[in-house]
Amino acid sequence: MALADQDCHRRFQTAVCVIQNLPKTGCYKPSYDVMLRLYGLYKQATCGPCRLPRPGFWDPVGRYKWDSWKRLGNMSHSAAMTAYVDEIKRVAQEVIDTMPVTEKTA
Ligand code: ST9
């Protein structure tokens, strides 16, 4: 594996690990849009292009997830990993920028 690919893979693994270890609830609540985008990129990076049939009418969440993944077409593993890391960085920066600053009490 080329050095740049190793680096991309390492960053992706770190980002995945951070997300999987966040508590389910906290001061930040990701939007459905963010969750779906990250889901699609995660699947593309770890499984490749979506070749599964679209879930049925009775599984609307499954359909949204499938759509988000399918939309990425033939995006490469490394492009998906890079986009995933960039998206996490963007969201993290948004959280930092919008987090209310509270006075520190002694
Ligand atoms: C808080 C503290 O408020 C401050 C937060 C600072 C924020 C920093 C910025 C980070 C951005 C946050 C965005 C999070 C959005 C994540 C959405 C992901 C959908 N990435 O094995 P299962 C798939 S904290 C994407 O059952 P778990 C997997 O393929 C409060 N997708 O997993 C599967 O689908 P399928 C906010 C992933 O262990 C499905 O998810 N806390 C990833 O039960 C379920 O997999 C949070 O936002 C991945 N890394 O759940 C918590 N891994 O079956 C965020 C697995 O179709 N974390 N999948 O293959 C979680 O919600 C869960 O850990 C999880 C995995 C959904 C990622």
Coordinates of N, CA and C and ligand atoms in Angstrom, one line a residue:
M1 N 0.8 -1.2 0.0 CA 0.0 0.0 0.0 C 0.9 1.3 0.0
A2 N 0.6 2.2 -0.9 CA 1.3 3.5 -0.9 C 1.2 4.2 0.4
L3 N 2.2 5.1 0.7 CA 2.2 5.8 1.9 C 0.9 6.7 2.1
A4 N 0.5 7.4 1.0 CA -0.7 8.3 1.0 C -1.9 7.5 1.4
D5 N -2.0 6.2 0.8 CA -3.2 5.4 1.0 C -3.2 4.9 2.5
Q6 N -2.0 4.6 3.0 CA -1.9 4.2 4.4 C -2.4 5.3 5.4
D7 N -2.0 6.5 5.0 CA -2.4 7.7 5.8 C -3.9 7.9 5.8
C8 N -4.4 7.8 4.6 CA -5.9 7.9 4.4 C -6.6 6.9 5.2
H9 N -6.1 5.6 5.2 CA -6.8 4.5 5.9 C -6.7 4.7 7.4
R10 N -5.5 5.2 7.9 CA -5.4 5.4 9.3 C -6.3 6.5 9.8
R11 N -6.4 7.6 9.0 CA -7.3 8.7 9.4 C -8.7 8.2 9.5
F12 N -9.1 7.4 8.5 CA -10.5 6.9 8.4 C -10.8 6.0 9.6
Q13 N -9.8 5.1 10.0 CA -10.0 4.2 11.1 C -10.2 5.0 12.4
T14 N -9.4 6.1 12.5 CA -9.5 6.9 13.7 C -10.8 7.6 13.8
A15 N -11.3 8.1 12.7 CA -12.6 8.8 12.7 C -13.7 7.9 13.0
V16 N -13.7 6.7 12.4 CA -14.7 5.7 12.7 C -14.7 5.3 14.2
C17 N -13.5 5.1 14.7 CA -13.4 4.7 16.1 C -14.0 5.8 17.0
V18 N -13.7 7.1 16.7 CA -14.3 8.2 17.5 C -15.8 8.1 17.5
I19 N -16.3 8.0 16.3 CA -17.8 8.0 16.1 C -18.4 6.9 16.8
Q20 N -17.8 5.7 16.7 CA -18.4 4.5 17.3 C -18.3 4.5 18.8
N21 N -17.5 5.4 19.4 CA -17.3 5.4 20.8 C -17.9 6.6 21.4
L22 N -18.7 7.5 20.6 CA -19.4 8.6 21.2 C -20.6 8.0 22.0
P23 N -21.0 8.7 23.1 CA -22.2 8.2 23.7 C -23.4 8.5 22.8
K24 N -24.4 7.7 22.9 CA -25.6 7.8 22.0 C -26.2 9.2 22.1
T25 N -26.3 9.8 23.3 CA -26.9 11.1 23.5 C -25.9 12.0 24.2
G26 N -26.0 13.3 24.0 CA -25.1 14.3 24.6 C -25.5 15.7 24.1
C27 N -24.6 16.6 24.3 CA -25.0 18.0 24.0 C -25.2 18.2 22.5
Y28 N -24.6 17.3 21.7 CA -24.7 17.4 20.2 C -25.6 16.3 19.7
K29 N -26.6 16.7 18.8 CA -27.4 15.7 18.2 C -27.3 15.9 16.7
P30 N -26.6 14.9 16.0 CA -26.4 15.0 14.6 C -27.8 15.0 13.8
S31 N -27.8 15.8 12.8 CA -29.1 15.8 11.9 C -29.1 14.5 11.1
Y32 N -30.3 14.2 10.7 CA -30.5 13.0 9.8 C -29.7 13.1 8.6
D33 N -29.5 14.4 8.1 CA -28.7 14.6 6.9 C -27.3 14.2 7.1
V34 N -26.7 14.6 8.2 CA -25.3 14.3 8.6 C -25.2 12.8 8.8
M35 N -26.1 12.2 9.5 CA -26.0 10.7 9.8 C -26.1 9.9 8.5
L36 N -27.0 10.3 7.6 CA -27.1 9.6 6.3 C -25.9 9.7 5.5
R37 N -25.4 11.0 5.4 CA -24.2 11.2 4.6 C -23.0 10.3 5.1
L38 N -22.8 10.3 6.5 CA -21.7 9.5 7.0 C -22.0 8.0 6.8
Y39 N -23.2 7.6 6.9 CA -23.6 6.2 6.7 C -23.2 5.8 5.3
G40 N -23.6 6.6 4.3 CA -23.3 6.2 2.9 C -21.8 6.1 2.7
L41 N -21.1 7.1 3.2 CA -19.6 7.1 3.0 C -18.9 6.0 3.7
Y42 N -19.4 5.6 4.9 CA -18.9 4.5 5.6 C -19.1 3.2 4.9
K43 N -20.3 3.0 4.3 CA -20.6 1.8 3.6 C -19.7 1.7 2.3
Q44 N -19.6 2.8 1.7 CA -18.8 2.9 0.4 C -17.4 2.5 0.7
A45 N -16.9 3.1 1.8 CA -15.4 2.9 2.2 C -15.2 1.5 2.6
T46 N -16.1 0.9 3.3 CA -15.9 -0.4 3.9 C -16.4 -1.6 3.0
C47 N -17.4 -1.3 2.2 CA -18.0 -2.4 1.4 C -17.9 -2.2 -0.1
G48 N -17.6 -1.0 -0.5 CA -17.6 -0.6 -1.9 C -19.0 -0.2 -2.4
P49 N -19.2 -0.1 -3.7 CA -20.5 0.3 -4.3 C -21.6 -0.6 -3.8
C50 N -22.8 0.1 -3.7 CA -24.0 -0.7 -3.2 C -24.5 -1.5 -4.3
R51 N -24.6 -2.8 -4.0 CA -25.1 -3.8 -5.0 C -26.4 -4.5 -4.5
L52 N -26.9 -4.0 -3.4 CA -28.0 -4.7 -2.7 C -29.3 -4.1 -3.3
P53 N -30.4 -4.9 -3.3 CA -31.7 -4.4 -3.7 C -32.2 -3.3 -2.7
R54 N -32.9 -2.4 -3.3 CA -33.5 -1.3 -2.4 C -34.5 -1.9 -1.4
P55 N -34.4 -1.6 -0.1 CA -35.4 -2.1 0.8 C -36.8 -1.7 0.5
G56 N -37.7 -2.5 0.9 CA -39.1 -2.3 0.6 C -39.8 -1.2 1.2
F57 N -41.0 -0.9 0.8 CA -41.9 0.2 1.3 C -42.0 0.3 2.8
W58 N -42.0 -0.9 3.5 CA -42.2 -1.0 4.9 C -40.9 -0.7 5.7
D59 N -39.9 -0.4 5.0 CA -38.6 -0.1 5.7 C -38.1 1.3 5.3
P60 N -38.8 2.4 5.7 CA -38.4 3.7 5.1 C -37.0 4.1 5.6
V61 N -36.6 3.7 6.8 CA -35.2 4.1 7.2 C -34.2 3.4 6.4
G62 N -34.4 2.1 6.2 CA -33.5 1.3 5.3 C -33.4 1.9 3.9
R63 N -34.5 2.4 3.4 CA -34.5 3.0 2.1 C -33.7 4.3 2.1
Y64 N -33.8 5.1 3.1 CA -33.0 6.4 3.2 C -31.5 6.0 3.2
K65 N -31.2 5.0 4.0 CA -29.8 4.6 4.2 C -29.3 4.1 2.8
W66 N -30.1 3.2 2.2 CA -29.7 2.6 0.9 C -29.5 3.7 -0.1
D67 N -30.4 4.7 -0.1 CA -30.3 5.8 -1.1 C -29.0 6.6 -0.9
S68 N -28.7 6.8 0.3 CA -27.4 7.6 0.6 C -26.2 6.9 0.1
W69 N -26.2 5.6 0.3 CA -25.0 4.7 -0.1 C -25.0 4.6 -1.7
K70 N -26.2 4.3 -2.2 CA -26.3 4.0 -3.7 C -25.9 5.3 -4.5
R71 N -26.3 6.5 -4.0 CA -26.0 7.7 -4.6 C -24.5 7.9 -4.9
L72 N -23.6 7.2 -4.1 CA -22.2 7.4 -4.3 C -21.6 6.7 -5.5
G73 N -22.5 5.9 -6.1 CA -22.1 5.2 -7.4 C -20.8 4.4 -7.2
N74 N -19.8 4.7 -8.1 CA -18.6 3.9 -8.1 C -17.4 4.7 -7.4
M75 N -17.8 5.6 -6.5 CA -16.7 6.3 -5.8 C -15.7 5.3 -5.2
S76 N -14.4 5.6 -5.3 CA -13.4 4.6 -4.8 C -13.4 4.6 -3.3
H77 N -12.8 3.5 -2.7 CA -12.7 3.3 -1.3 C -11.9 4.5 -0.7
S78 N -10.8 4.9 -1.3 CA -10.0 6.0 -0.7 C -10.7 7.3 -0.8
A79 N -11.5 7.6 -1.9 CA -12.2 8.9 -2.0 C -13.3 8.9 -0.9
A80 N -13.9 7.7 -0.7 CA -15.0 7.7 0.4 C -14.4 7.9 1.8
M81 N -13.2 7.3 2.0 CA -12.6 7.5 3.3 C -12.2 8.9 3.5
T82 N -11.7 9.5 2.5 CA -11.3 11.0 2.6 C -12.5 11.8 2.9
A83 N -13.6 11.6 2.1 CA -14.8 12.4 2.3 C -15.4 12.2 3.7
Y84 N -15.3 10.9 4.2 CA -15.8 10.6 5.6 C -15.1 11.5 6.6
V85 N -13.8 11.5 6.5 CA -12.9 12.2 7.4 C -13.2 13.7 7.3
D86 N -13.3 14.2 6.1 CA -13.6 15.6 5.9 C -14.9 16.0 6.5
E87 N -15.9 15.1 6.4 CA -17.3 15.4 6.9 C -17.2 15.4 8.4
I88 N -16.5 14.5 9.0 CA -16.4 14.5 10.5 C -15.7 15.8 11.0
K89 N -14.6 16.2 10.2 CA -13.9 17.5 10.6 C -14.9 18.7 10.5
R90 N -15.7 18.7 9.4 CA -16.6 19.8 9.2 C -17.6 19.9 10.4
V91 N -18.2 18.7 10.7 CA -19.1 18.7 11.8 C -18.5 19.1 13.1
A92 N -17.3 18.5 13.4 CA -16.6 18.8 14.6 C -16.4 20.3 14.8
Q93 N -16.0 21.0 13.6 CA -15.7 22.4 13.6 C -17.0 23.2 13.9
E94 N -18.1 22.7 13.3 CA -19.4 23.3 13.5 C -19.8 23.2 15.0
V95 N -19.6 22.1 15.6 CA -19.9 21.9 17.0 C -19.1 22.9 17.8
I96 N -17.8 23.0 17.5 CA -16.9 23.9 18.3 C -17.4 25.3 18.1
D97 N -17.8 25.7 16.9 CA -18.2 27.1 16.6 C -19.6 27.4 17.2
T98 N -20.4 26.5 17.5 CA -21.8 26.8 17.9 C -22.0 26.4 19.4
M99 N -21.0 25.7 20.0 CA -21.1 25.3 21.4 C -21.2 26.5 22.3
P100 N -22.3 26.6 23.2 CA -22.3 27.8 24.0 C -21.2 27.8 25.0
V101 N -20.6 29.0 25.2 CA -19.5 29.1 26.1 C -20.0 29.5 27.5
T102 N -19.7 28.6 28.5 CA -20.2 28.9 29.8 C -19.0 29.4 30.7
E103 N -19.3 30.3 31.7 CA -18.4 30.8 32.6 C -17.8 29.7 33.5
K104 N -16.5 29.7 33.7 CA -16.0 28.6 34.5 C -16.1 29.1 36.0
T105 N -16.7 28.2 36.8 CA -16.9 28.5 38.2 C -15.8 27.9 39.0
A106 N -15.3 28.6 39.9 CA -14.1 28.2 40.7 C -14.4 27.0 41.5
Ligands
ST9_1 C1 -22.0 14.4 22.2 C2 -20.6 14.8 22.6 O1 -22.9 15.1 22.2 C3 -20.0 15.9 21.8 C4 -19.9 15.5 20.4 C5 -18.9 16.1 19.6 C6 -19.1 15.8 18.1 C7 -18.0 15.6 17.3 C8 -18.3 15.6 15.9 C9 -18.6 14.2 15.4 C10 -19.6 14.1 14.3 C11 -20.8 13.2 14.8 C12 -21.6 12.6 13.8 C13 -22.2 11.3 14.2 C14 -23.1 10.7 13.2 C15 -22.9 9.2 13.1 C16 -23.9 8.5 12.3 C17 -23.7 7.2 11.8 C18 -24.8 6.5 11.1 N1 -20.1 5.7 10.6 O2 -22.8 -2.2 14.3 P1 -23.9 -1.3 14.5 C19 -23.3 1.7 10.5 S1 -22.2 12.8 21.7 C20 -21.2 5.5 9.9 O3 -25.3 -1.9 14.8 P2 -23.6 0.5 16.7 C21 -23.2 0.2 10.3 O4 -22.7 -0.2 9.0 C22 -23.9 12.6 21.2 N2 -21.9 4.4 9.9 O5 -23.5 -0.2 15.4 C23 -24.7 -0.3 10.5 O6 -25.5 -0.2 9.3 P3 -25.8 -1.5 8.4 C24 -24.0 12.3 19.8 C25 -21.5 3.4 10.8 O7 -22.3 0.3 17.4 C26 -25.2 0.8 11.5 O8 -24.3 1.9 11.4 N3 -23.6 10.9 19.6 C27 -20.4 3.6 11.5 O9 -24.9 0.2 17.5 C28 -25.3 0.3 12.9 O10 -24.2 -0.4 13.2 C29 -23.6 10.3 18.4 O11 -23.8 11.0 17.4 C30 -19.7 4.8 11.4 N4 -18.6 5.0 12.2 O12 -23.7 2.0 16.2 C31 -23.2 8.9 18.4 N5 -20.2 2.4 12.3 O13 -26.4 -2.5 9.3 C32 -22.6 8.5 17.0 C33 -21.2 1.6 12.0 O14 -26.7 -1.0 7.4 N6 -22.5 7.0 17.0 N7 -22.1 2.2 11.1 O15 -24.5 -2.0 7.9 C34 -23.5 6.1 16.7 O16 -24.6 6.5 16.6 C35 -23.2 4.7 16.7 O17 -21.9 4.4 17.3 C36 -23.1 4.1 15.2 C37 -22.8 2.6 15.4 C38 -24.5 4.3 14.5 C39 -22.0 4.8 14.4

